[in-house]
Coordinates of C-alpha atoms in Angstrom, one line a residue:
M715 CA 0.0 0.0 0.0
D716 CA 1.3 3.4 -1.0
N717 CA 1.7 5.6 2.1
S718 CA 3.0 8.7 0.4
P719 CA 1.3 12.0 1.2
T720 CA 0.1 12.3 -2.4
A721 CA -1.3 8.7 -2.7
L722 CA -4.9 9.6 -1.9
F723 CA -4.9 12.7 -4.0
D724 CA -3.6 10.7 -7.0
S725 CA -6.3 8.0 -6.4
Y726 CA -9.1 10.6 -6.3
E727 CA -7.7 12.3 -9.4
Q728 CA -7.6 9.0 -11.3
D729 CA -11.2 8.3 -10.3
F730 CA -12.1 11.9 -11.5
Q731 CA -10.5 11.3 -14.9
Q732 CA -12.3 8.0 -15.3
I733 CA -15.7 9.7 -14.5
V734 CA -14.9 12.6 -16.8
S735 CA -14.0 10.2 -19.6
S736 CA -17.4 8.5 -19.1
I737 CA -19.2 11.8 -19.1
R738 CA -17.4 12.9 -22.3
E739 CA -18.4 9.6 -24.1
K740 CA -22.0 10.1 -23.1
L741 CA -22.3 13.8 -24.0
E742 CA -20.5 13.2 -27.3
G743 CA -22.2 9.9 -28.0
N744 CA -25.5 8.7 -26.6
A745 CA -26.7 12.1 -25.3
K746 CA -25.9 13.7 -28.6
N747 CA -26.8 11.1 -31.2
E748 CA -29.6 9.2 -29.5
R749 CA -33.2 10.3 -29.5
G750 CA -36.1 10.1 -27.1
E751 CA -35.9 8.1 -23.9
Q752 CA -32.4 6.8 -24.7
R753 CA -31.1 10.3 -24.8
K754 CA -32.8 11.2 -21.6
A755 CA -31.4 8.2 -19.8
A756 CA -27.9 9.1 -21.0
L757 CA -28.4 12.6 -19.6
R758 CA -29.6 11.3 -16.3
K759 CA -26.4 9.2 -16.0
V760 CA -24.4 12.2 -16.9
E761 CA -26.0 14.2 -14.0
L762 CA -25.1 11.4 -11.6
E763 CA -21.6 11.2 -12.8
L764 CA -21.2 15.0 -12.6
D765 CA -22.2 14.7 -8.9
E766 CA -19.5 12.0 -8.4
A767 CA -16.9 14.1 -10.2
D768 CA -17.8 17.1 -8.0
E769 CA -17.3 14.9 -4.9
M770 CA -13.9 13.7 -6.2
V771 CA -12.8 17.4 -6.6
S772 CA -13.9 18.1 -3.1
Q773 CA -11.9 15.1 -1.8
M774 CA -8.8 16.3 -3.8
E775 CA -9.2 19.8 -2.1
I776 CA -9.2 18.1 1.3
E777 CA -6.2 15.9 0.5
I778 CA -4.1 18.7 -0.8
Q779 CA -4.0 20.2 2.7
G780 CA -1.8 17.3 3.9
I781 CA 0.7 17.5 0.9
P782 CA 4.1 19.0 1.7
Q783 CA 4.4 22.7 0.8
S784 CA 7.1 22.0 -1.8
L785 CA 4.7 19.9 -3.8
K786 CA 1.5 21.9 -3.4
P787 CA 1.9 24.3 -6.4
S788 CA 1.8 21.5 -9.0
Y789 CA -1.1 19.8 -7.2
Q790 CA -3.0 23.0 -7.0
T791 CA -2.6 23.4 -10.7
R792 CA -4.0 19.9 -11.2
I793 CA -7.1 20.8 -9.0
K794 CA -7.6 24.0 -11.0
A795 CA -7.5 22.0 -14.3
A796 CA -10.0 19.4 -12.8
K797 CA -12.4 22.2 -11.8
T798 CA -12.2 23.7 -15.3
D799 CA -13.0 20.4 -16.9
L800 CA -15.9 19.9 -14.5
Q801 CA -17.4 23.3 -15.1
R802 CA -17.0 22.8 -18.9
F803 CA -18.9 19.5 -18.8
K804 CA -21.6 20.9 -16.4
K805 CA -22.1 23.7 -19.0
L806 CA -22.2 21.2 -21.8
S807 CA -24.7 19.1 -19.9
K808 CA -26.9 22.1 -19.3
E809 CA -26.8 23.0 -22.9
T810 CA -27.7 19.5 -23.9
H811 CA -30.6 19.5 -21.5
A812 CA -31.8 22.8 -23.1
Q813 CA -31.4 21.4 -26.6
L814 CA -33.5 18.4 -25.6
A815 CA -36.2 20.6 -24.1
R816 CA -36.2 22.8 -27.2
A817 CA -36.4 19.7 -29.4
D818 CA -39.4 18.4 -27.4
L819 CA -41.1 21.8 -27.6
L820 CA -40.5 22.1 -31.4
G821 CA -41.8 18.5 -31.8
A822 CA -44.9 19.4 -29.9
R823 CA -45.4 22.5 -32.0
A824 CA -45.0 20.5 -35.2
M825 CA -48.0 18.5 -34.2
T826 CA -50.5 21.2 -34.9
P827 CA -54.1 20.4 -33.9
T828 CA -56.6 19.6 -36.6
M829 CA -60.3 19.0 -36.7
D830 CA -59.5 15.3 -36.2
D831 CA -57.3 16.1 -33.2
P832 CA -59.0 18.7 -31.1
Y833 CA -56.8 18.0 -28.1
G834 CA -53.6 19.1 -29.8
S835 CA -53.2 22.2 -27.7
D836 CA -53.4 20.1 -24.5
N837 CA -50.6 17.9 -26.0
D838 CA -48.5 21.0 -26.6
R839 CA -49.0 22.1 -23.0
T840 CA -48.0 18.6 -21.8
R841 CA -44.8 18.6 -23.7
L842 CA -44.0 22.1 -22.6
L843 CA -44.6 21.2 -19.0
A844 CA -42.4 18.1 -19.5
G845 CA -39.6 20.2 -20.9
T846 CA -39.9 22.7 -18.0
E847 CA -39.9 19.9 -15.5
L848 CA -36.8 18.5 -17.1
L849 CA -35.0 21.8 -16.8
E850 CA -36.1 22.2 -13.2
D851 CA -34.9 18.7 -12.4
G852 CA -31.5 19.7 -13.9
S853 CA -31.4 22.8 -11.7
R854 CA -32.3 20.8 -8.6
R855 CA -29.5 18.4 -9.3
L856 CA -27.0 21.3 -9.7
A857 CA -28.3 22.8 -6.5
D858 CA -27.9 19.5 -4.7
S859 CA -24.3 19.2 -6.1
Q860 CA -23.5 22.6 -4.8
R861 CA -25.0 21.8 -1.4
I862 CA -23.0 18.5 -1.2
A863 CA -19.8 20.4 -2.1
L864 CA -20.4 23.0 0.6
E865 CA -21.1 20.3 3.2
T866 CA -18.0 18.5 2.2
E867 CA -16.0 21.7 2.4
E868 CA -17.3 22.4 5.9
Q869 CA -16.4 18.9 7.0
G870 CA -12.9 19.3 5.5
A871 CA -12.5 22.6 7.4
D872 CA -13.6 21.0 10.6
I873 CA -11.0 18.2 10.1
L874 CA -8.3 20.7 9.3
R875 CA -9.1 22.7 12.5
S876 CA -9.0 19.5 14.5
L877 CA -5.6 18.5 13.0
R878 CA -4.3 22.1 13.6
G879 CA -5.3 21.8 17.3
Q880 CA -3.6 18.4 17.6
R881 CA -0.5 19.8 16.0
E882 CA -0.4 22.7 18.4
Q883 CA -0.8 20.2 21.3
I884 CA 2.1 18.2 20.0
Q885 CA 4.2 21.3 19.5
N886 CA 3.5 22.4 23.1
A887 CA 4.4 19.0 24.4
R888 CA 7.6 19.1 22.5
D889 CA 8.5 22.5 23.8
T890 CA 7.8 21.3 27.4
L891 CA 10.1 18.3 26.8
Q892 CA 12.8 20.6 25.5
R893 CA 12.5 22.9 28.5
A894 CA 12.6 19.9 30.8
D895 CA 15.7 18.6 29.0
T896 CA 17.4 22.0 29.4
S897 CA 16.5 22.0 33.1
I898 CA 17.9 18.4 33.5
D899 CA 21.1 19.5 31.7
R900 CA 21.5 22.5 34.1
A901 CA 20.8 20.3 37.2
S902 CA 23.4 17.8 35.9
G903 CA 26.0 20.6 35.5
T904 CA 25.2 21.8 39.0
L905 CA 25.6 18.4 40.5
K906 CA 28.9 17.9 38.7
K907 CA 30.2 21.2 40.1
M908 CA 29.1 20.2 43.6
I909 CA 30.9 16.8 43.3
R910 CA 34.0 18.5 42.0
R911 CA 34.0 21.0 44.9
M912 CA 33.5 18.1 47.3
Y913 CA 36.6 16.3 46.0
Q914 CA 38.5 19.6 46.2
Q915 CA 37.4 20.1 49.8
R916 CA 38.4 16.5 50.6
V917 CA 41.9 17.1 49.2
V918 CA 42.3 20.3 51.1
T919 CA 41.0 18.7 54.3
G920 CA 43.5 15.8 53.8
A921 CA 46.3 18.2 53.2
I922 CA 45.5 20.1 56.4
I923 CA 45.3 16.9 58.4
A924 CA 48.7 15.8 57.0
V925 CA 50.2 19.1 57.9
L926 CA 48.8 18.9 61.4
I927 CA 50.1 15.4 61.9
A928 CA 53.5 16.4 60.6
L929 CA 53.6 19.4 63.1
I930 CA 52.6 17.1 65.9
C931 CA 55.3 14.7 65.0
I932 CA 57.9 17.5 64.8
I933 CA 56.8 18.9 68.2
L934 CA 57.0 15.4 69.8
W935 CA 60.4 14.8 68.2
F936 CA 61.8 18.0 69.6
K937 CA 60.4 17.3 73.1
L938 CA 61.6 13.7 73.2
V939 CA 65.1 14.5 71.8
R940 CA 65.7 17.4 74.2

């Protein structure tokens, strides 16, 4: 398993590229060339994949916070490119939805009412309502995607704040250990000085005792000899 700080980012980016490739195939293939229900089904799949791609971009924005500062510029450029692609396909999807709605509306208008079909105007209204509902559904999906992105961004911000607090606690603990280490070094130096002075005092005391003994011996010698 790759434990590098960019592994998750690369994984999300790879998933994003796969989703974008699928969206491109649908918008340039089924959603463009098919007609009727097949085209609508392709567009519904595109909307779902756009939501997934949006989620991948949000995850990439979260993961970039943990990437080393020296590597961030290139990854920020990659996120910017991903966002540009996502916005382009969202716009293309919206335009395709609008084209489908216009095609449905024009098809309804082409079916003009006759004496044999007195309910033609009702059919027009039905098609127009269907197109309007389709556009509203697309707008709702876009709003849901934006809401999910905002919620994900808020969650990422909370995680970053939590990590920042933990990092500050670790930093404070490290500073405390450094101060304790400095205090121990100072105490050790003080003890070494005390031990050195104790040995010096012992030497001086021994010398004084030796001198006293020598003086006593000299005094005794003079007294005994005389």
